[in-house]
mmCIF file of C-alpha atoms in Angstrom:
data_model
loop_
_atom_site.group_PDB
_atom_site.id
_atom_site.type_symbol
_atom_site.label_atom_id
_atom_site.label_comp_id
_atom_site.label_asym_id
_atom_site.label_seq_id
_atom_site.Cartn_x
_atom_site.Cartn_y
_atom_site.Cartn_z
ATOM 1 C CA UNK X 1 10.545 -11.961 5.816
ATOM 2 C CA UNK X 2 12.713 -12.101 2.800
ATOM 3 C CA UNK X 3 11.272 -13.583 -0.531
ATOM 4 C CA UNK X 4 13.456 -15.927 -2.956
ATOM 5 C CA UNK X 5 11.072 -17.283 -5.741
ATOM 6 C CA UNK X 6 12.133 -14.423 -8.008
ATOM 7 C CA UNK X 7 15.031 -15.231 -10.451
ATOM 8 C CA UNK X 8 18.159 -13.095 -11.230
ATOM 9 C CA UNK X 9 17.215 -9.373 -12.015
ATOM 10 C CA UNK X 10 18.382 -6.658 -13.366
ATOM 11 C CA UNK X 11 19.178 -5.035 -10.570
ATOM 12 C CA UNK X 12 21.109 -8.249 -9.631
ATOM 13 C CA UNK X 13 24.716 -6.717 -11.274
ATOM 14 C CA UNK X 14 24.406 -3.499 -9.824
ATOM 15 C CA UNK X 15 24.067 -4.744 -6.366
ATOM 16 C CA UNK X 16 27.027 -7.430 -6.580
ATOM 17 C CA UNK X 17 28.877 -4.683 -8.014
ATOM 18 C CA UNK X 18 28.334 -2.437 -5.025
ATOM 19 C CA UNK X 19 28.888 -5.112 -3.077
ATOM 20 C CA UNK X 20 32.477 -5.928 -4.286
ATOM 21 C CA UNK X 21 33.447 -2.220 -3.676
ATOM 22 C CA UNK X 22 32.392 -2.061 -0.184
ATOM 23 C CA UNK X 23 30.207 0.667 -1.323
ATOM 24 C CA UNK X 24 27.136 -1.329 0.112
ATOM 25 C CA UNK X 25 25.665 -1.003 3.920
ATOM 26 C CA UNK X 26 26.389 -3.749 6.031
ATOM 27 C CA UNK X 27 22.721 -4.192 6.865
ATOM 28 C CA UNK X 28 22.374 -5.368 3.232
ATOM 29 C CA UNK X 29 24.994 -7.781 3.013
ATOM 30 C CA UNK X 30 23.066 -10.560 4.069
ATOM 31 C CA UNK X 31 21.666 -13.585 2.816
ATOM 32 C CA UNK X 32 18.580 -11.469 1.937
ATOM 33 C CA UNK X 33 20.519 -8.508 1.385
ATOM 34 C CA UNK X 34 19.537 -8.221 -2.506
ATOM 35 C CA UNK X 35 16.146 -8.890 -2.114
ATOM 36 C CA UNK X 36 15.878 -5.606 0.523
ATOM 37 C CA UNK X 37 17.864 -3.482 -1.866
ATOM 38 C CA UNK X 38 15.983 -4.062 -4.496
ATOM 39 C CA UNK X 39 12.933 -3.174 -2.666
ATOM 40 C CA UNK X 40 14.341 -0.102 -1.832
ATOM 41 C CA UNK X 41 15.882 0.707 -5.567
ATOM 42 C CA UNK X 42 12.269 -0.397 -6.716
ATOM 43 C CA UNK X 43 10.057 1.630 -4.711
ATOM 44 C CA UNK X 44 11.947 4.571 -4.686
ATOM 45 C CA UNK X 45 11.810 4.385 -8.636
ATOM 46 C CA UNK X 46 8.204 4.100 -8.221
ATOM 47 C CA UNK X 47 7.953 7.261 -6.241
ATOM 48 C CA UNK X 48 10.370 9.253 -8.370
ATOM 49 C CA UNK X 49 8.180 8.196 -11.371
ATOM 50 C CA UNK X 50 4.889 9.351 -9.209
ATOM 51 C CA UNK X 51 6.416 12.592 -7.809
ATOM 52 C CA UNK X 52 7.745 13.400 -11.405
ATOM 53 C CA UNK X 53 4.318 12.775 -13.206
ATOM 54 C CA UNK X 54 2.348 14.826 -10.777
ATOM 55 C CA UNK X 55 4.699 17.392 -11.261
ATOM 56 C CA UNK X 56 4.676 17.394 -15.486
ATOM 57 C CA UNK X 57 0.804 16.907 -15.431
ATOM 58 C CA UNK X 58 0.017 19.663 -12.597
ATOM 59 C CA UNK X 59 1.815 21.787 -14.928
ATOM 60 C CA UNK X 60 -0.120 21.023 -18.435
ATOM 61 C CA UNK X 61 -3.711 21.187 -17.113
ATOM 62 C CA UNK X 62 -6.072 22.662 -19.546
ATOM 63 C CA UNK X 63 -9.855 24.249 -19.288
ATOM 64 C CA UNK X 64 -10.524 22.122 -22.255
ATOM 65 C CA UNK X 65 -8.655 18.035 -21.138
ATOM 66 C CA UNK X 66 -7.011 16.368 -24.089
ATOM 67 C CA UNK X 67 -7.652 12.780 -23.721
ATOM 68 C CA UNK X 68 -4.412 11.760 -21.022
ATOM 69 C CA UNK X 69 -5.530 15.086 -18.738
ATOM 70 C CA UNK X 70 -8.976 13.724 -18.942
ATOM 71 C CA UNK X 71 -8.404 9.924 -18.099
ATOM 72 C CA UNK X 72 -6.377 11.473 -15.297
ATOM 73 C CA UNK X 73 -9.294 13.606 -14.100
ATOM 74 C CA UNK X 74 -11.721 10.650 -14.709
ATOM 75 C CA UNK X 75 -9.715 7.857 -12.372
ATOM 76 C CA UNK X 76 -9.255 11.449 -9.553
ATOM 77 C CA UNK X 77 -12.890 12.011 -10.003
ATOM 78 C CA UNK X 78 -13.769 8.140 -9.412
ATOM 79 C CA UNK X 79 -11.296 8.151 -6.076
ATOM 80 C CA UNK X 80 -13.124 11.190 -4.936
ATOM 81 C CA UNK X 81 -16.807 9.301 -5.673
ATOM 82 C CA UNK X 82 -15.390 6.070 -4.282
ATOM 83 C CA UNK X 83 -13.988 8.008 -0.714
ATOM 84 C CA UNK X 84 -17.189 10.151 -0.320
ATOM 85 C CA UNK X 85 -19.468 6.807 -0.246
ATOM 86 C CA UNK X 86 -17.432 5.346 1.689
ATOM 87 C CA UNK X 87 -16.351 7.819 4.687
ATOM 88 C CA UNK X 88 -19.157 10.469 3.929
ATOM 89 C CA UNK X 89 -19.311 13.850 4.251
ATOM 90 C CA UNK X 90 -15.831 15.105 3.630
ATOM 91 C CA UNK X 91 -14.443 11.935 2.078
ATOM 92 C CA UNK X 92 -12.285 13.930 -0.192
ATOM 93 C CA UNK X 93 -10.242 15.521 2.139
ATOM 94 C CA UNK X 94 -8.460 12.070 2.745
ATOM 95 C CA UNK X 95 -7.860 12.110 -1.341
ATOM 96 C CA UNK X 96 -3.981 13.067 -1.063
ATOM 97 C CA UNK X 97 -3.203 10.022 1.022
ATOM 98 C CA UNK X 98 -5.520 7.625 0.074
ATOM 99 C CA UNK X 99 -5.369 8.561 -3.520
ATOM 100 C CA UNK X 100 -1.513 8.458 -3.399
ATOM 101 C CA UNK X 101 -1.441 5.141 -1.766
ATOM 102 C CA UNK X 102 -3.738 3.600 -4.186
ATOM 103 C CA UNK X 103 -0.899 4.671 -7.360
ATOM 104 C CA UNK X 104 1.558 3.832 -4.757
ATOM 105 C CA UNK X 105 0.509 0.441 -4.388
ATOM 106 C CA UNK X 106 -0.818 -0.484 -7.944
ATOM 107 C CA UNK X 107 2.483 0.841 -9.589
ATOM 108 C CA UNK X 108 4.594 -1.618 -7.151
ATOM 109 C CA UNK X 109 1.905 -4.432 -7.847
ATOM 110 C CA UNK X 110 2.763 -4.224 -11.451
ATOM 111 C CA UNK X 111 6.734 -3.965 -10.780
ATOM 112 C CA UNK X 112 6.684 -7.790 -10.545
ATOM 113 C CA UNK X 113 5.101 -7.895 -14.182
ATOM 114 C CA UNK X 114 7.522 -5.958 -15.946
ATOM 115 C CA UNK X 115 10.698 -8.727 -17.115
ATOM 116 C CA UNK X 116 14.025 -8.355 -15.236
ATOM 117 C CA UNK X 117 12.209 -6.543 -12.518
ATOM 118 C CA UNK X 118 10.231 -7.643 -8.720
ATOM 119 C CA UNK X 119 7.252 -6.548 -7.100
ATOM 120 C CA UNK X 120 7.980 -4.844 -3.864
ATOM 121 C CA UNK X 121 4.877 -5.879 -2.399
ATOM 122 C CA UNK X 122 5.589 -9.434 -2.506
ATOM 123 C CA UNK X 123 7.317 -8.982 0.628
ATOM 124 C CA UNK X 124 5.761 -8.918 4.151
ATOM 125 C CA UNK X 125 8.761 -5.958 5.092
ATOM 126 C CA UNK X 126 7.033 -3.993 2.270
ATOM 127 C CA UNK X 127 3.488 -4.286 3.117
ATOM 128 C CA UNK X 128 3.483 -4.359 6.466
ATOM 129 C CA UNK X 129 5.771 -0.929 6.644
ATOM 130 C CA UNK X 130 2.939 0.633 4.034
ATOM 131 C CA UNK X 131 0.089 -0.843 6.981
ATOM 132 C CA UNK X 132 1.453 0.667 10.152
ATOM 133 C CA UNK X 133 2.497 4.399 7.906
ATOM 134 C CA UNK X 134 -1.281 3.998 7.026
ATOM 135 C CA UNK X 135 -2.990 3.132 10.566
ATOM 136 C CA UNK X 136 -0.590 5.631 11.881
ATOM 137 C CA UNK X 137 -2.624 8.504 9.813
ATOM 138 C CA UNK X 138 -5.749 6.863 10.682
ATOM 139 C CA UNK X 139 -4.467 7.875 14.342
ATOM 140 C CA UNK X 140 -3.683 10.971 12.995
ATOM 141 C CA UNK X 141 -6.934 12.043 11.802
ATOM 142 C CA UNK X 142 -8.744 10.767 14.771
ATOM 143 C CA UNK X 143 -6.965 12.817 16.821
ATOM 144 C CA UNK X 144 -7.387 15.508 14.760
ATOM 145 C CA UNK X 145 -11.174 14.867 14.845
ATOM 146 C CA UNK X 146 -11.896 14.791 18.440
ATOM 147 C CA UNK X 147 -8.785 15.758 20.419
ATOM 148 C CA UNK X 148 -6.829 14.303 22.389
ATOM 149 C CA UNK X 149 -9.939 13.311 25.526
ATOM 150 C CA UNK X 150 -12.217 12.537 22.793
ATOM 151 C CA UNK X 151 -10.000 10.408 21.047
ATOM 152 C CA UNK X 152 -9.131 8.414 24.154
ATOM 153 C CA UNK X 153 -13.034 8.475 25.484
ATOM 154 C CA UNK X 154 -13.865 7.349 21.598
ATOM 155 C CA UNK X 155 -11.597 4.125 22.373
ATOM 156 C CA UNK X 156 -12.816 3.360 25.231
ATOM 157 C CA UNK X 157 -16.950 3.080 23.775
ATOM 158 C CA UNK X 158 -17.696 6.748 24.719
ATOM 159 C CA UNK X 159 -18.443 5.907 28.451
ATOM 160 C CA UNK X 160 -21.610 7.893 29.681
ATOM 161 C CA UNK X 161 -22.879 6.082 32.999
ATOM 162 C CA UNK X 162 -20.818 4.179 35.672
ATOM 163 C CA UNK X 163 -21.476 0.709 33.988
ATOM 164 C CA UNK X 164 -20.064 1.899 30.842
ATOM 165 C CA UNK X 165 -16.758 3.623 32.828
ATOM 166 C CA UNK X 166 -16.218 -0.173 34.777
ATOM 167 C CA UNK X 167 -15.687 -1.508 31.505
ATOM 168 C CA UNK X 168 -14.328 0.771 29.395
ATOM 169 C CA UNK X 169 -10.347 -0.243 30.305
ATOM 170 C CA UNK X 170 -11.332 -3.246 28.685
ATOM 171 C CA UNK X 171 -12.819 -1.718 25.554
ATOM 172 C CA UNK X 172 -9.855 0.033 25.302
ATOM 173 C CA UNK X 173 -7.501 -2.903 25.528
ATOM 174 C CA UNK X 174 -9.858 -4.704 22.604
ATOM 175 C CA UNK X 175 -9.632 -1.382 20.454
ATOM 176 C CA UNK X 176 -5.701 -1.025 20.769
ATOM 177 C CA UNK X 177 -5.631 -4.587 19.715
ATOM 178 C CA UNK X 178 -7.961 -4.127 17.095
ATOM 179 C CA UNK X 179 -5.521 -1.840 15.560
ATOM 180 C CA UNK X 180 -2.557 -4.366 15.821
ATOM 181 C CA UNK X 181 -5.090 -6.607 14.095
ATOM 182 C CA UNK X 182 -5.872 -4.428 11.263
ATOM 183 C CA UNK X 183 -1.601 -4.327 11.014
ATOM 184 C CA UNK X 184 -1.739 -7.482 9.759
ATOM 185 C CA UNK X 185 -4.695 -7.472 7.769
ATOM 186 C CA UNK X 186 -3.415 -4.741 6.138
ATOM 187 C CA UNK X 187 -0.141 -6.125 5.586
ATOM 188 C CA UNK X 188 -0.832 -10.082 5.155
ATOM 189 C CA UNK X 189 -3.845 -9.319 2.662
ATOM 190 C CA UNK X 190 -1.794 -7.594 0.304
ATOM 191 C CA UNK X 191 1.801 -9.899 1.012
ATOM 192 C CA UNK X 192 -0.232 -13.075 0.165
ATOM 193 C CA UNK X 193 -2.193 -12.258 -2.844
ATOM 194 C CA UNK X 194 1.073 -10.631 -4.977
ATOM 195 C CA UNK X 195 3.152 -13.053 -4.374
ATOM 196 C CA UNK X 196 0.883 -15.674 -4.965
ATOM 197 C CA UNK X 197 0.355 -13.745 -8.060
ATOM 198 C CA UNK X 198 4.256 -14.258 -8.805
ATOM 199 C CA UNK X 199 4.522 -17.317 -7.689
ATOM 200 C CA UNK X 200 2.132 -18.796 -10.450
ATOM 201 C CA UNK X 201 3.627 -15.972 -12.908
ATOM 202 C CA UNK X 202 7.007 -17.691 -12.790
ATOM 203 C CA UNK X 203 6.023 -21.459 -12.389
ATOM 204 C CA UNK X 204 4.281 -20.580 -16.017
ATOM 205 C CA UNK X 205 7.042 -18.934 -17.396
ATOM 206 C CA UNK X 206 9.515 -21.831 -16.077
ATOM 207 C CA UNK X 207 7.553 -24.267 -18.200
ATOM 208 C CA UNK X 208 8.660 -22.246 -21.407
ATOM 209 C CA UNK X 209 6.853 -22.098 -25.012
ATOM 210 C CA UNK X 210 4.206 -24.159 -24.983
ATOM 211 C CA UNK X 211 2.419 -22.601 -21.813
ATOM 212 C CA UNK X 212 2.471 -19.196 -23.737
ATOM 213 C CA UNK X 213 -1.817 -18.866 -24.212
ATOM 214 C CA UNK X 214 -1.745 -19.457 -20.329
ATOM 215 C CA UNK X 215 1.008 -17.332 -19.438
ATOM 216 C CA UNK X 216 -0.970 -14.390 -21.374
ATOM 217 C CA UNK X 217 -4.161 -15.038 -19.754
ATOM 218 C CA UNK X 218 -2.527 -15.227 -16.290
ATOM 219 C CA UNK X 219 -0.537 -11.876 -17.022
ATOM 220 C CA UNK X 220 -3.772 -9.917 -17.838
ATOM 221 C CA UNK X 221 -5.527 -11.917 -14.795
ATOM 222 C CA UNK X 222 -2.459 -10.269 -13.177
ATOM 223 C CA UNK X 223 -3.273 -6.584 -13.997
ATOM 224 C CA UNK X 224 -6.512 -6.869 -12.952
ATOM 225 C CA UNK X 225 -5.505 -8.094 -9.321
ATOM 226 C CA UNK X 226 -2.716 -5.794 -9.466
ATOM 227 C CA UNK X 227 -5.385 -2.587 -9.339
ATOM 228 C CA UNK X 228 -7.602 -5.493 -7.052
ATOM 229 C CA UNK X 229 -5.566 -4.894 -4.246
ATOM 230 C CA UNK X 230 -4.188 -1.423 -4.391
ATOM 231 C CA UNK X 231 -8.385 -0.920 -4.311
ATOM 232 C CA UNK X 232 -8.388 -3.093 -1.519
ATOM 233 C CA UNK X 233 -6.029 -1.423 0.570
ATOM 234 C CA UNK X 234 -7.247 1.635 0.231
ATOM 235 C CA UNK X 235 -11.136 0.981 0.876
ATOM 236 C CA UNK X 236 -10.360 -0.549 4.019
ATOM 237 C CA UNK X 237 -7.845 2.315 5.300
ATOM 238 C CA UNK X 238 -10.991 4.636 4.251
ATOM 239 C CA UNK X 239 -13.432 2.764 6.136
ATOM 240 C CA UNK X 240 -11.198 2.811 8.863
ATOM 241 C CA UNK X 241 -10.788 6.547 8.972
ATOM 242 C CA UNK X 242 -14.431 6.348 8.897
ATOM 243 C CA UNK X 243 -15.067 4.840 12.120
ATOM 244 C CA UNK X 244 -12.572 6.814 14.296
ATOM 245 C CA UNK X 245 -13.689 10.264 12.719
ATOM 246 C CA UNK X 246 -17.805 8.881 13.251
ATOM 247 C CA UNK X 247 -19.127 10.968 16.165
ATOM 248 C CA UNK X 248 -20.872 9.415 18.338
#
C-alpha cells in the first residue's frame, strides 16, 4: 500500500537520477517505486543517525551528567519506570528493544515534519513490517520464558483436566489468530494516525499564507502525536510481552 499525498521531495532527483542510469532495482521502478525508496533512504538515515548517537553518547558519559547526558538518562530512566509498571518484575530487560523501537518510531514520525522530506510511517509497508519484527520477539521471549511445551500448553489456556484438553485446539486456533489480530493493530494504529497527521499537514500548507497561525498550531499538535504513537506502540508490544511471559 503505496502512499501519494506527499509532494515532490528531495529525495525525488536522486531517485530519477538513478533511475535514468539503470542503477535502480527493478522492484523499484514502479508506479510506487519512489515512494518505497524513499522509505528505505529515510529509515535507514534514521537508523544511521540512532546507531551513530548511541555510539558518540556511550562514549562521553560522565559520573557528574551535563545537561544533554542527563535529559538522555532522564527519558532512559522514564522507559525503564514506564516498562517495569507495565510488564513487572523484570520490565527492564525488554529496554533494548522496546526502548529502541520507541526512538525508532518517533524519529520516523517526525520525518514527515521536516520540509522536503516523508514520514516512513505513513505507509502500511512500513508499519506493518515494524508489527510482525515486533510480535515476532514477543514469540521470542515467550519461548524463551517457558520453552518450547510450555509455550505451546500456554496457547492453548494451560489445559489441566480433560474438559480443558477437549477444548484447548480451539483456544489455540483463537490465540494464533489473536496474534494476526494484534498484526494489524499494530500496524493500522500507527499507518492511520501519521498519515492522517500529513494529510491535514499538507492540505494547510496547500492553502498558503494566510493559514500560517493554523499551520503552526497543527505542526506542534504534530510533535506531540508524533511521540503519541511511538508511546503507543511500544506500551502495547510491552503489555503483550507481558501476557505470554505471565505464568500461570
Amino acid at each position: 500500500m503505496a502512499s501519494n499525498i506527499h509532494p515532490p521531495t528531495l529525495l525525488g532527483p536522486l531517485y530519477k537520477a538513478l533511475v535514468e542510469n539503470e542503477w535502480m532495482p527493478s522492484f523499484l521502478k514502479d508506479e510506487h517505486g519512489e515512494t518505497y525508496f524513499q522509505l528505505i533512504v529515510l529509515s535507514w538515515v534514521v537508523m544511521g543517525f540512532l546507531v551513530l548517537m548511541s555510539f558518540l553518547w556511550s562514549g562521553r558519559l560522565k559520573r557528574v551528567p551535563g545537561r544533554m547526558q542527563g535529559i538522555m538518562e532522564t527519558i532512559v530512566d522514564s522507559l525503564g519506570n514506564m516498562l517495569d509498571s507495565l510488564i513487572g518484575h523484570g520490565g527492564r530487560n525488554y529496554l533494548g528493544l522496546l526502548g529502541t523501537a520507541f526512538l525508532f518510531i518517533f524519529c520516523l514520525n517526525f520525518m514527515g515534519l521536516i520540509p522536503g522530506l516523508i514520514s516512513p510511517t505513513a505507509n502500511w509497508n512500513c508499519t506493518v513490517s515494524m508489527a510482525i519484527v515486533m510480535i515476532f520477539m514477543v514469540q521470542v521471549y515467550g519461548l524463551r520464558e517457558h520453552g518450547f511445551m510450555g509455550y505451546i500448553k500456554h496457547y492453548m489456556g494451560s489445559p489441566k483436566e480433560l474438559a480443558t484438553w477437549l477444548i484447548a485446539p480451539f483456544i489455540l486456533l483463537v490465540e494464533v489468530l489473536s496474534e494476526i489480530i494484534r498484526v494489524m493493530s499494530l500496524s493500522l494504529r500507527l499507518y492511520v494516525n501519521i498519515y492522517g497527521e500529513d494529510l491535514i499537514i499538507i492540505s494547510l500548507v496547500n492553502m498558503g499564507v494566510p493559514m500560517i497561525g493554523l499551520q503552526i498550531i497543527m505542526f506542534c499538535f504534530a510533535v506531540f502525536t508524533s511521540f503519541l504513537q511511538a508511546f503507543i506502540f511500544t506500551a502495547l508490544s510491552a503489555i503483550y510481552i507481558k501476557l505470554i511471559t505471565a505464568h500461570e
